[in-house]
PDB file of C-alpha atoms in Angstrom:
ATOM      1  CA  MET A  12      37.079 -15.391 -44.579  1.00 71.00           C
ATOM      2  CA  ALA A  13      36.448 -16.784 -41.106  1.00 78.00           C
ATOM      3  CA  PHE A  14      39.224 -18.620 -39.294  1.00 82.00           C
ATOM      4  CA  ASP A  15      38.606 -22.374 -39.385  1.00 87.00           C
ATOM      5  CA  PHE A  16      39.781 -23.738 -36.030  1.00 83.00           C
ATOM      6  CA  LYS A  17      38.987 -27.338 -36.944  1.00 86.00           C
ATOM      7  CA  LYS A  18      41.129 -27.106 -40.059  1.00 89.00           C
ATOM      8  CA  GLU A  19      43.978 -25.185 -38.416  1.00 87.00           C
ATOM      9  CA  TYR A  20      44.133 -27.322 -35.250  1.00 86.00           C
ATOM     10  CA  LYS A  21      43.270 -30.776 -36.580  1.00 86.00           C
ATOM     11  CA  GLU A  22      45.167 -32.483 -33.776  1.00 84.00           C
ATOM     12  CA  LEU A  23      42.802 -30.923 -31.218  1.00 85.00           C
ATOM     13  CA  TYR A  24      39.523 -31.546 -33.019  1.00 84.00           C
ATOM     14  CA  ARG A  25      40.264 -34.956 -34.541  1.00 83.00           C
ATOM     15  CA  PRO A  26      41.799 -36.986 -31.723  1.00 78.00           C
ATOM     16  CA  LYS A  27      43.554 -40.298 -32.144  1.00 82.00           C
ATOM     17  CA  ASN A  28      42.032 -43.596 -31.002  1.00 88.00           C
ATOM     18  CA  ARG A  29      44.059 -43.558 -27.802  1.00 89.00           C
ATOM     19  CA  PRO A  30      44.566 -40.934 -25.089  1.00 87.00           C
ATOM     20  CA  GLU A  31      47.461 -38.541 -25.553  1.00 85.00           C
ATOM     21  CA  ILE A  32      48.757 -35.276 -24.140  1.00 87.00           C
ATOM     22  CA  VAL A  33      48.381 -32.275 -26.437  1.00 84.00           C
ATOM     23  CA  ASP A  34      49.526 -28.669 -26.201  1.00 86.00           C
ATOM     24  CA  VAL A  35      46.617 -26.293 -26.620  1.00 85.00           C
ATOM     25  CA  PRO A  36      47.697 -22.843 -27.819  1.00 84.00           C
ATOM     26  CA  SER A  37      46.513 -19.828 -25.871  1.00 86.00           C
ATOM     27  CA  ALA A  38      43.515 -18.008 -27.311  1.00 78.00           C
ATOM     28  CA  ASN A  39      41.028 -15.289 -26.467  1.00 77.00           C
ATOM     29  CA  TYR A  40      37.513 -16.459 -25.760  1.00 72.00           C
ATOM     30  CA  ILE A  41      34.323 -15.613 -23.956  1.00 70.00           C
ATOM     31  CA  GLY A  42      32.011 -17.911 -22.085  1.00 72.00           C
ATOM     32  CA  VAL A  43      28.260 -17.600 -22.183  1.00 69.00           C
ATOM     33  CA  SER A  44      26.304 -19.459 -19.548  1.00 69.00           C
ATOM     34  CA  GLY A  45      22.593 -19.893 -19.480  1.00 68.00           C
ATOM     35  CA  GLN A  46      19.889 -22.189 -20.686  1.00 74.00           C
ATOM     36  CA  GLY A  47      17.888 -22.775 -23.820  1.00 77.00           C
ATOM     37  CA  ASP A  48      18.639 -23.606 -27.427  1.00 84.00           C
ATOM     38  CA  PRO A  49      21.509 -21.476 -28.825  1.00 82.00           C
ATOM     39  CA  ASN A  50      20.046 -21.966 -32.312  1.00 86.00           C
ATOM     40  CA  GLU A  51      16.680 -20.442 -31.396  1.00 86.00           C
ATOM     41  CA  ALA A  52      16.336 -17.207 -33.407  1.00 84.00           C
ATOM     42  CA  GLU A  53      15.217 -14.951 -30.536  1.00 83.00           C
ATOM     43  CA  GLY A  54      16.295 -17.164 -27.648  1.00 84.00           C
ATOM     44  CA  ALA A  55      18.139 -16.077 -24.516  1.00 80.00           C
ATOM     45  CA  TYR A  56      21.545 -17.042 -25.943  1.00 79.00           C
ATOM     46  CA  GLN A  57      21.056 -14.968 -29.103  1.00 80.00           C
ATOM     47  CA  GLN A  58      19.843 -12.013 -27.040  1.00 79.00           C
ATOM     48  CA  ALA A  59      22.868 -12.240 -24.727  1.00 76.00           C
ATOM     49  CA  ILE A  60      25.308 -12.364 -27.643  1.00 75.00           C
ATOM     50  CA  ARG A  61      23.553  -9.470 -29.394  1.00 75.00           C
ATOM     51  CA  LEU A  62      23.662  -7.398 -26.203  1.00 72.00           C
ATOM     52  CA  PHE A  63      27.353  -8.173 -25.739  1.00 69.00           C
ATOM     53  CA  ALA A  64      28.169  -7.233 -29.338  1.00 66.00           C
ATOM     54  CA  PHE A  65      26.238  -3.947 -29.245  1.00 63.00           C
ATOM     55  CA  GLU A  66      27.339  -2.869 -25.785  1.00 58.00           C
ATOM     56  CA  GLY A  67      30.976  -3.782 -26.390  1.00 55.00           C
ATOM     57  CA  VAL A  68      31.758  -3.834 -22.671  1.00 52.00           C
ATOM     58  CA  GLY A  69      32.507  -6.545 -20.181  1.00 53.00           C
ATOM     59  CA  VAL A  70      31.599 -10.169 -20.352  1.00 50.00           C
ATOM     60  CA  VAL A  71      28.224 -11.816 -20.612  1.00 47.00           C
ATOM     61  CA  GLY A  72      27.612 -13.134 -17.104  1.00 49.00           C
ATOM     62  CA  GLY A  73      24.462 -15.176 -17.450  1.00 49.00           C
ATOM     63  CA  VAL A  74      21.421 -15.073 -19.650  1.00 48.00           C
ATOM     64  CA  GLY A  75      21.074 -11.530 -20.949  1.00 49.00           C
ATOM     65  CA  ARG A  76      23.135  -9.973 -18.169  1.00 51.00           C
ATOM     66  CA  VAL A  77      26.338  -8.062 -18.982  1.00 49.00           C
ATOM     67  CA  VAL A  78      29.001  -7.628 -16.335  1.00 51.00           C
ATOM     68  CA  ALA A  79      31.112  -4.523 -17.019  1.00 49.00           C
ATOM     69  CA  GLY A  80      34.804  -5.217 -17.115  1.00 45.00           C
TER      70      GLY A  80
END
């Protein structure tokens, strides 16, 4: 079963009505920059993610471009 961040970290995803300081736990993540609709079946975002997953190296550094790391 997939990890449900919104359920596990309710205080981060369901803020109060007033500003407050919260502690955000450290986590691993990747950033994908580019343009286009991420929900488009064969769009640039989907192609970049697919390339990243199959190559297994580096970080996606733009639309469809993998930077070895």
